[in-house]
Short mmCIF file of N, CA and C in Angstrom, two decimals:
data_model
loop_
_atom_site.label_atom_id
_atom_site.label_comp_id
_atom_site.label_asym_id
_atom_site.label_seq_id
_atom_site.Cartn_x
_atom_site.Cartn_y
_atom_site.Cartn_z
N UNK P 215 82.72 37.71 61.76
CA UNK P 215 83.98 38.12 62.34
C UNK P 215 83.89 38.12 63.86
N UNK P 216 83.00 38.53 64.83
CA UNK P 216 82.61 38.71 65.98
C UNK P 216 82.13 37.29 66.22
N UNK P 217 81.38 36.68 65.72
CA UNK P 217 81.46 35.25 65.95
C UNK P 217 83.02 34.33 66.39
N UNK P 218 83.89 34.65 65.45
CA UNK P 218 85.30 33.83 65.51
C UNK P 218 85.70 34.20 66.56
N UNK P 219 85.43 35.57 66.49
CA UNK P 219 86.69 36.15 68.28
C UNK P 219 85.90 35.81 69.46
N UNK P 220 84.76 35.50 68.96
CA UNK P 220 84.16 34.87 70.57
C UNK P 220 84.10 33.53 70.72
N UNK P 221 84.10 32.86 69.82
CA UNK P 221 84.95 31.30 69.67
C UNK P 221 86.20 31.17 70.31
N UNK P 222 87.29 32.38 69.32
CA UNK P 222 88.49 31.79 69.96
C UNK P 222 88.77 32.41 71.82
N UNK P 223 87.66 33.00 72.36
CA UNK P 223 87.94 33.75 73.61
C UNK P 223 87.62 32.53 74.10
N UNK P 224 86.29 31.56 73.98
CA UNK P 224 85.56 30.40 74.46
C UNK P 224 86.58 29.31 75.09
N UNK P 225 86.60 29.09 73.48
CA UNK P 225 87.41 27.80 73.58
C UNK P 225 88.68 27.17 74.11
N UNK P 226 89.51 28.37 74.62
CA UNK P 226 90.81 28.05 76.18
C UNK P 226 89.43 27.78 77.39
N UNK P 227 88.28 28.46 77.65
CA UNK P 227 87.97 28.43 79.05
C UNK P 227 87.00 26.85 78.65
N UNK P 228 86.90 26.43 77.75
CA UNK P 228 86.40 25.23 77.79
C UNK P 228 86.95 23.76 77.58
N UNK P 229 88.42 24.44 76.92
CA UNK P 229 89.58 23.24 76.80
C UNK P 229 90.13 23.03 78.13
N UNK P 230 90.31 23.87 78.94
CA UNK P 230 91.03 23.53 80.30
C UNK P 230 90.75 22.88 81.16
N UNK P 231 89.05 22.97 81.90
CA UNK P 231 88.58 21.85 82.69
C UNK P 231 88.78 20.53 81.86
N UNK P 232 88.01 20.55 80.26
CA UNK P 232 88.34 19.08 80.08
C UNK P 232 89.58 18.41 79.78
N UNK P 233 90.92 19.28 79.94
CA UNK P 233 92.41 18.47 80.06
C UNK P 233 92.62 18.20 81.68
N UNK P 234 92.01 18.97 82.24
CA UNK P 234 92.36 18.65 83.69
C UNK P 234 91.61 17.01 84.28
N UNK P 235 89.96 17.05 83.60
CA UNK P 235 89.52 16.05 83.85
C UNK P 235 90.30 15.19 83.36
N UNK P 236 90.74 14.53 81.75
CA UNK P 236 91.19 13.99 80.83
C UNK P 236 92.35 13.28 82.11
N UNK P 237 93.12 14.47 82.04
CA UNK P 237 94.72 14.34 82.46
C UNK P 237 94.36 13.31 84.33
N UNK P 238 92.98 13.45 84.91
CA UNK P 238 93.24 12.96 86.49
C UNK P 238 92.25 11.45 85.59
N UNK P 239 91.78 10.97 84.57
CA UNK P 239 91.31 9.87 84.40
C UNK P 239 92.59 8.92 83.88
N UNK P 240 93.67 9.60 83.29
CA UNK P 240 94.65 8.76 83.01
C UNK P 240 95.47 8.64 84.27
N UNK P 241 96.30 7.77 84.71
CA UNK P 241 96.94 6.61 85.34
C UNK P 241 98.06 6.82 84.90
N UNK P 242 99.03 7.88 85.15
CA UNK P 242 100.66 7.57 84.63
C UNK P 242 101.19 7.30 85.77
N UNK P 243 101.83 6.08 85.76
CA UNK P 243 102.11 5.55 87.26
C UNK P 243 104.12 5.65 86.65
N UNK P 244 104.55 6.23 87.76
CA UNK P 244 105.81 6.53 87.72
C UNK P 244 106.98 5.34 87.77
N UNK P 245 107.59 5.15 86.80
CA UNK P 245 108.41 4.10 86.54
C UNK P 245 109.66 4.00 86.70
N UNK P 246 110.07 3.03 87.69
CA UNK P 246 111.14 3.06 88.65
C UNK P 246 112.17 2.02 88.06
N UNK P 247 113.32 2.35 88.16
CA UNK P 247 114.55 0.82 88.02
C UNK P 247 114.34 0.08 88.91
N UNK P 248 114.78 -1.43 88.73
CA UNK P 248 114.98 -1.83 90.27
C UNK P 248 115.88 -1.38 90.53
N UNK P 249 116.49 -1.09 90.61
CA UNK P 249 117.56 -0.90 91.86
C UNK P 249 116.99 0.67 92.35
N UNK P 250 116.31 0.95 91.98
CA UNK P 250 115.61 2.17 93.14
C UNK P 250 114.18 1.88 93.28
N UNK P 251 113.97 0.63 92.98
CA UNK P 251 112.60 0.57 93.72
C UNK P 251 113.14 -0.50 95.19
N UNK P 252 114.36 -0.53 95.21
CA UNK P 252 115.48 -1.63 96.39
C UNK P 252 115.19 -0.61 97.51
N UNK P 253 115.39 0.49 96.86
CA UNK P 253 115.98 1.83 97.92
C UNK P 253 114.63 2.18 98.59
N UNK P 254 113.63 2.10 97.39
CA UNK P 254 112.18 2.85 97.92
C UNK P 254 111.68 1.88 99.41
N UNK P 255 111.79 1.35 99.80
CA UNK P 255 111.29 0.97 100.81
C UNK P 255 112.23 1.41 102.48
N UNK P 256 113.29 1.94 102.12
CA UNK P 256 114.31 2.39 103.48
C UNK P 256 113.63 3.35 104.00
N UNK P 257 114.08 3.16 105.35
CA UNK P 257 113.56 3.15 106.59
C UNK P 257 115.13 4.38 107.28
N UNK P 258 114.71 5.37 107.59
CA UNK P 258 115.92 6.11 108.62
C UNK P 258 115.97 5.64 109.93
N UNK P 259 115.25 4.66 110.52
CA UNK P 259 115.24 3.71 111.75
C UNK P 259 116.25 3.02 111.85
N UNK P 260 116.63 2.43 110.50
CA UNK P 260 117.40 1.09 110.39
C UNK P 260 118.59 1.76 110.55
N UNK P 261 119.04 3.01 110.16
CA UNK P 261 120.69 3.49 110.15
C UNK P 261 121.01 2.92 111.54
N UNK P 262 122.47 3.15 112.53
CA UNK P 262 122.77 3.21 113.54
C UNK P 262 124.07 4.06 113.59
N UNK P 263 123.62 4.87 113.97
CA UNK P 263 125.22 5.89 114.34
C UNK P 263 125.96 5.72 115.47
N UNK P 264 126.89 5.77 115.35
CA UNK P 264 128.12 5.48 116.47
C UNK P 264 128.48 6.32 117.02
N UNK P 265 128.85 7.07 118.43
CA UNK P 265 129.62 7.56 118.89
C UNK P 265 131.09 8.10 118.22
N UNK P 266 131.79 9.15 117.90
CA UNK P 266 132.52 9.75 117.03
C UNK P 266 133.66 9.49 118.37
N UNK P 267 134.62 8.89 117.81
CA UNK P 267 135.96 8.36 118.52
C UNK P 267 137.40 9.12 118.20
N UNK P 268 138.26 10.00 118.77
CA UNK P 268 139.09 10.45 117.59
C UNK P 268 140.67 9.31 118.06
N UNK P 269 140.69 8.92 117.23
CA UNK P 269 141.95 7.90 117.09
C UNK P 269 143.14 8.45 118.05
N UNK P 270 143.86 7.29 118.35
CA UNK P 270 145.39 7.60 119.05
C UNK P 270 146.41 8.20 117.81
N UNK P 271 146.22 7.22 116.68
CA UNK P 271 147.40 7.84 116.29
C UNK P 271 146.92 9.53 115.14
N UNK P 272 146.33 10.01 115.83
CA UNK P 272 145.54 11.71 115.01
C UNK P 272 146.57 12.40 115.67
N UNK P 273 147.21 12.05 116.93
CA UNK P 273 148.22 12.89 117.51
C UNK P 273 149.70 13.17 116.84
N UNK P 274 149.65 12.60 116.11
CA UNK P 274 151.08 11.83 115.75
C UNK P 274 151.32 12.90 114.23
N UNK P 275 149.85 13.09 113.97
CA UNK P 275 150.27 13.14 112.22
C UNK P 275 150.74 14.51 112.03
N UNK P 276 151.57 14.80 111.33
CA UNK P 276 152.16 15.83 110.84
C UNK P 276 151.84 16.20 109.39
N UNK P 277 151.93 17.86 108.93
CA UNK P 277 151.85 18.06 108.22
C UNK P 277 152.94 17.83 106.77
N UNK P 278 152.42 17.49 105.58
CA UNK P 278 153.43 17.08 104.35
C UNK P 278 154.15 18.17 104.46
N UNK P 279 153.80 19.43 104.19
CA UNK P 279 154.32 20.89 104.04
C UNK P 279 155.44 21.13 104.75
N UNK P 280 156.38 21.15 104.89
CA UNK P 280 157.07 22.23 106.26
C UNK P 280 157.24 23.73 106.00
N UNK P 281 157.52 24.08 106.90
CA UNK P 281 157.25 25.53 106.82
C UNK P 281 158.13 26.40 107.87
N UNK P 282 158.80 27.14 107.68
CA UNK P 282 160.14 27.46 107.71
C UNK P 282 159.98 29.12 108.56
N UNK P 283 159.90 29.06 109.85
CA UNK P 283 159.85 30.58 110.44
C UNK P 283 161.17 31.47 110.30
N UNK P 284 161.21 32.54 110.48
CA UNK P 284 162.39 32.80 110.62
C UNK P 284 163.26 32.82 112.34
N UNK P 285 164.54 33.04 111.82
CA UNK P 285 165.12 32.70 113.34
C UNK P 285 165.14 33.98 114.44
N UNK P 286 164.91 33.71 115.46
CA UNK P 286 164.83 34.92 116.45
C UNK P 286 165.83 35.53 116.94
N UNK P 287 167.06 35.39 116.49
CA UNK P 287 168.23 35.87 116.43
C UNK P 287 167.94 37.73 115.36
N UNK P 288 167.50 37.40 114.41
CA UNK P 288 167.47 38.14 113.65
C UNK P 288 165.71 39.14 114.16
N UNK P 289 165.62 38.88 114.53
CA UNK P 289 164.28 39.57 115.21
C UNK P 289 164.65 40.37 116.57
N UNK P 290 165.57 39.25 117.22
CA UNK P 290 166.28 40.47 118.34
C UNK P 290 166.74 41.51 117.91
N UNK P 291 168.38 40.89 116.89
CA UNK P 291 168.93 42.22 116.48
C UNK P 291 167.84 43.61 115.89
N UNK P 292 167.05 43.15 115.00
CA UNK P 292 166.12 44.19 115.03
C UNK P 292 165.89 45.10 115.75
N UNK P 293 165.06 44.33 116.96
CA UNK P 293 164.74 45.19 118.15
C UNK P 293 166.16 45.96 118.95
N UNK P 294 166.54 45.23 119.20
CA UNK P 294 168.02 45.64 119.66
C UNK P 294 168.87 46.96 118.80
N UNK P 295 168.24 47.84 117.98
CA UNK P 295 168.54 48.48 117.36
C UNK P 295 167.35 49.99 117.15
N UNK P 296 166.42 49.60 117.66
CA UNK P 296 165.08 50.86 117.85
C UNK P 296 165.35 50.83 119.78
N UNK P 297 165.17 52.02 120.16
CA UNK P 297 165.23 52.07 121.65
C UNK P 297 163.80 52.97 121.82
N UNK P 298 163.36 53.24 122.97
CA UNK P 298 162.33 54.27 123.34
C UNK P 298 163.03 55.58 123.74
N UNK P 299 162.32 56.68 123.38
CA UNK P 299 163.44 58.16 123.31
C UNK P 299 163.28 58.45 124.85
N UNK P 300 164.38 59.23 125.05
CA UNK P 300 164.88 59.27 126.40
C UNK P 300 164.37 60.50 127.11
N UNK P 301 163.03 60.82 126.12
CA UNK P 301 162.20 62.54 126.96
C UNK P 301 160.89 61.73 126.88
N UNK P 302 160.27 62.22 127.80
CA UNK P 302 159.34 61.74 128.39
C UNK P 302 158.11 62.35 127.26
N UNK P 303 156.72 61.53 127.21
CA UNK P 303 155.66 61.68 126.23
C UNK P 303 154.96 63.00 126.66
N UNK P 304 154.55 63.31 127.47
CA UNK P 304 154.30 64.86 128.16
C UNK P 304 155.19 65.73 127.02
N UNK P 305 156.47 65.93 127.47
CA UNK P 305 157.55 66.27 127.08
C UNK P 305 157.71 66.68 125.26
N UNK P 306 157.20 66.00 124.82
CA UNK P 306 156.97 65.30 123.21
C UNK P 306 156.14 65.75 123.13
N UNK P 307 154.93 65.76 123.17
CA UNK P 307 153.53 65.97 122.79
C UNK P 307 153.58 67.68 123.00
N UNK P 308 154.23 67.79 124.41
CA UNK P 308 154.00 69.66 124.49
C UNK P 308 154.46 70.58 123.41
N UNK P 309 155.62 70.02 122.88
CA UNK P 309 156.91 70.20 122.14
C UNK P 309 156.09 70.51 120.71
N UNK P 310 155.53 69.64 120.42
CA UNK P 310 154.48 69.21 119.37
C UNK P 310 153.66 70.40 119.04
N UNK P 311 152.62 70.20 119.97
CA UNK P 311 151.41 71.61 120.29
C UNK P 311 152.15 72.73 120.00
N UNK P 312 153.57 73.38 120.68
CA UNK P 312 153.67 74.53 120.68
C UNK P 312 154.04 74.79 119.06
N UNK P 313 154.73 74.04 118.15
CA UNK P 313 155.26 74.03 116.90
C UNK P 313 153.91 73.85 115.89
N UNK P 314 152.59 73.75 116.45
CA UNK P 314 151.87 73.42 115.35
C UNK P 314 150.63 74.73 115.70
N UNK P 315 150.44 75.32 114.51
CA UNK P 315 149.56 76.59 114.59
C UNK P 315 148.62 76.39 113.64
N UNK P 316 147.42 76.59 114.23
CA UNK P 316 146.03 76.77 113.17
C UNK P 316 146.72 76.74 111.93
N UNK P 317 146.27 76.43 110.72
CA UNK P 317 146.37 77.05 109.39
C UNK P 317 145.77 77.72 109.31
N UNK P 318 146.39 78.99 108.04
CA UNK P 318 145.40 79.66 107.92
C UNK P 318 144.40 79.31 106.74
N UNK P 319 143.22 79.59 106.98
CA UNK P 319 142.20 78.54 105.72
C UNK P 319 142.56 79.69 104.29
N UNK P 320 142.43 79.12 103.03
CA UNK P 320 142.60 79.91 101.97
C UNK P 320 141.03 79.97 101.50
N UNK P 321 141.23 81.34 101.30
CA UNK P 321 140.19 81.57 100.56
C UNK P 321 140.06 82.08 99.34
N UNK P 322 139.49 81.58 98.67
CA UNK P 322 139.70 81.40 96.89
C UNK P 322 138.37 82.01 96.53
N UNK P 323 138.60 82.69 95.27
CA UNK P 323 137.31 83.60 94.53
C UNK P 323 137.44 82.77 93.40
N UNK P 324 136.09 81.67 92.83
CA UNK P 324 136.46 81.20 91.79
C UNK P 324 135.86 81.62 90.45
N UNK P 325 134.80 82.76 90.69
CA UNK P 325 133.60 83.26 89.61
C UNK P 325 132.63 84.21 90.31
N UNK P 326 132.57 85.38 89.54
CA UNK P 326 131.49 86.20 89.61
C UNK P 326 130.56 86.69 88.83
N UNK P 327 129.19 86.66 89.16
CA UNK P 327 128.12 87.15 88.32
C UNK P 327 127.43 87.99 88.66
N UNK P 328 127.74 89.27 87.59
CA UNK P 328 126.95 90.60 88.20
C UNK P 328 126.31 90.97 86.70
N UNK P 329 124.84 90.75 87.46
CA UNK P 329 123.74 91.29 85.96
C UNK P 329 123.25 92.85 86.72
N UNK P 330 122.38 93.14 86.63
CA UNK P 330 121.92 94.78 86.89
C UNK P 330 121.33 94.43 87.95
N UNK P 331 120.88 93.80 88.86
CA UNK P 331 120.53 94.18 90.25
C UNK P 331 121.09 92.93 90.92
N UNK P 332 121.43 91.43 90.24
CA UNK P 332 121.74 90.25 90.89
C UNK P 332 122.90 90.26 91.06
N UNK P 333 124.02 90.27 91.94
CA UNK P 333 125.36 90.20 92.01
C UNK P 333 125.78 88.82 93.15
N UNK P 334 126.45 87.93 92.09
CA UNK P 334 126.59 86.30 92.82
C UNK P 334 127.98 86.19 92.89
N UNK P 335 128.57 85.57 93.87
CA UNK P 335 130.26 84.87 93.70
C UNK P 335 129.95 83.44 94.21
N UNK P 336 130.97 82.67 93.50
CA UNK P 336 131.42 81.78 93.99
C UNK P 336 132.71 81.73 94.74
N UNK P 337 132.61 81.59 96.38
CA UNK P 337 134.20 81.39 97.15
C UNK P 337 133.77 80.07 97.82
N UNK P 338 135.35 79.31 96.88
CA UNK P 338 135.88 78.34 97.59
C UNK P 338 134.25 77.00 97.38
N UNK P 339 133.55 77.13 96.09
CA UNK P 339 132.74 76.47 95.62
C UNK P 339 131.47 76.56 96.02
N UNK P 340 131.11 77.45 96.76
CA UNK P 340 130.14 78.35 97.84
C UNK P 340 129.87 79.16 97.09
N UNK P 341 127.93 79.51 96.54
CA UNK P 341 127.60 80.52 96.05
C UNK P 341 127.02 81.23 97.52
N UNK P 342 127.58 82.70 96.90
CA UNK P 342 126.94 83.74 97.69
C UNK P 342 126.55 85.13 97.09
N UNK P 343 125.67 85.41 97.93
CA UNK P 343 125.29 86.97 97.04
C UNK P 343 125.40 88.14 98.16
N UNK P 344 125.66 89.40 97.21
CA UNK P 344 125.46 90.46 98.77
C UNK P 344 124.88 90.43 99.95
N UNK P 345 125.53 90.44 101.42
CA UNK P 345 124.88 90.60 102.36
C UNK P 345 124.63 88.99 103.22
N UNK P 346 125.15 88.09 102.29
CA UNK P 346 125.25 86.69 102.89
C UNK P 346 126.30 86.60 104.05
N UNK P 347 126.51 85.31 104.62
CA UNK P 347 127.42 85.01 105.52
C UNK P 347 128.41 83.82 104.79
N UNK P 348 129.61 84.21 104.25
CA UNK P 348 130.79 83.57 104.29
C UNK P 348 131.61 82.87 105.32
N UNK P 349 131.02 81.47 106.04
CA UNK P 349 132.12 81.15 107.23
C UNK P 349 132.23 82.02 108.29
N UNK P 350 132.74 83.24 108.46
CA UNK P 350 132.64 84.02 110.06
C UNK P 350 132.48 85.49 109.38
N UNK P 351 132.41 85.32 108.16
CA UNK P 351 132.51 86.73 106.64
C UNK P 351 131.99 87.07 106.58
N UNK P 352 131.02 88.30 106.55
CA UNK P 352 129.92 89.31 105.78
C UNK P 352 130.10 89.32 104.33
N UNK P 353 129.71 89.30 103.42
CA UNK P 353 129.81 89.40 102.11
C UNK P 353 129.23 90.92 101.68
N UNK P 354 130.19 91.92 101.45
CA UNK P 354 129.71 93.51 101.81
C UNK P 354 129.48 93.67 100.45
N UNK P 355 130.41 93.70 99.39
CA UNK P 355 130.21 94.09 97.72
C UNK P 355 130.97 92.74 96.86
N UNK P 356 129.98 92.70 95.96
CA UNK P 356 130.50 92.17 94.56
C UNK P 356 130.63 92.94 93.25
N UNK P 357 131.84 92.72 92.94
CA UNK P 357 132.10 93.42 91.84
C UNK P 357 132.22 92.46 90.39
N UNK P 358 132.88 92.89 89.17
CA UNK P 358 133.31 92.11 88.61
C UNK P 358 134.48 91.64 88.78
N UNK P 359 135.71 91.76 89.14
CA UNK P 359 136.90 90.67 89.37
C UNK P 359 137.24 90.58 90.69
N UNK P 360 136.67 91.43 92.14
CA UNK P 360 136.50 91.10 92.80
C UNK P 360 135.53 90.82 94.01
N UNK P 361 135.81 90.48 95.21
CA UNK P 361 134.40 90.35 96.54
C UNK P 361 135.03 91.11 97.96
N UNK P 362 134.59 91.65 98.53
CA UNK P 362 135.09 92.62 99.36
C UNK P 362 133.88 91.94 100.86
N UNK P 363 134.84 90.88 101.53
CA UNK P 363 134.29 90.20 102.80
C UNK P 363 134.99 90.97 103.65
N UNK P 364 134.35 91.33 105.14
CA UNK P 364 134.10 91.81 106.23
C UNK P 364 133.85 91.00 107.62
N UNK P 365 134.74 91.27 108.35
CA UNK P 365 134.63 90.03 109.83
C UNK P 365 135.38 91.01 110.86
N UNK P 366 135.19 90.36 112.44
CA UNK P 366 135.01 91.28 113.52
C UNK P 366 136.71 91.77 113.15
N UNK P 367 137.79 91.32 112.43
CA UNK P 367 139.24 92.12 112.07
C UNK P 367 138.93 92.84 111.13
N UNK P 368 138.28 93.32 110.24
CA UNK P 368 138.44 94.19 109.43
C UNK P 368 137.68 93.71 108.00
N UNK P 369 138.75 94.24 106.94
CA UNK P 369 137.91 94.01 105.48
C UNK P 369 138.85 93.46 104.60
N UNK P 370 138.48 92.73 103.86
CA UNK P 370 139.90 91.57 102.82
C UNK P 370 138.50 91.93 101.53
N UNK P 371 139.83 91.98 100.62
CA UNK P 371 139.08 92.18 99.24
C UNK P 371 139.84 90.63 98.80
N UNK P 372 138.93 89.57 97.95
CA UNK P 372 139.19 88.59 97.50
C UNK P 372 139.39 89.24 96.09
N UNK P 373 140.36 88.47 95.31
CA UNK P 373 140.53 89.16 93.74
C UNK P 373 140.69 87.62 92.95
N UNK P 374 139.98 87.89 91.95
CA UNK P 374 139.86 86.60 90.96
C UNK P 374 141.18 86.50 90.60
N UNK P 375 141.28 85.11 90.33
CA UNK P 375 143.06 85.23 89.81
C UNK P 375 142.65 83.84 88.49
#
């Protein structure tokens, strides 16, 4: 049995040199049509390229397609119908600023977990636990349905809803 498997381990490393020898004593000489053994002898010497000329009449040619813009009559009236406003951009923009006020951010209680000493909330997808920092918030107590945050105005109780 140990005999065979060391035969068949042998006998690839001793078949291979002799196909390689075998295979460089034979002569397969590559067999051509004529008409590409015509070709096998060209030469890239023999081409001659010309100078690239662009014709007189290349000016002339037009496209098959036509193609149809629209008329500028109708592009005036357009315009001729939007004007620029008659208060100045200063003017506008101040106008703007004074009408637009911070939002106020909402703050949402979305879950609370209170086991016997661990007390966790989630606000606004933010876990926090007693004594953390909420955004500009102290996080003072957690309860079960609500969180009682603290900042330099005072105290907001968040309530689960």
């Amino acid at each position: 049995m140990l005999q065979k498997f060391i035969a068949f381990m042998i006998a690839p490393l001793l078949l291979l040199p002799l196909g390689y020898y075998i295979s460089k004593k034979i002569n397969i000489g590559t067999s051509l049509a004529p008409a590409e053994k015509n070709v096998q002898p060209f030469k890239q010497d023999d081409v001659k390229v010309l100078p690239q000329e662009i014709a007189a009449d290349a000016k002339n040619i037009q496209s098959p397609i036509e193609l149809k813009l629209p008329e500028k009559k109708v592009v005036e009236k357009k315009a001729a119908k939007k004007s620029y406003p008659k208060d100045s951009l200063a003017a506008i923009t101040e106008q703007a600023d004074k009408k637009k006020e911070p939002p106020e951010e909402v703050v949402k209680l979305n879950l609370t977990l209170t086991r016997h000493d661990k007390k966790m909330a989630v606000i606004n997808g933010k876990l926090v636990r007693e004594g953390d920092q909420f955004e500009d918030n102290k996080v003072e107590k957690i309860e079960r349905t609500k969180v009682l945050l603290k900042d330099k105005k005072g105290e907001k109780w968040l309530i689960m809803e």
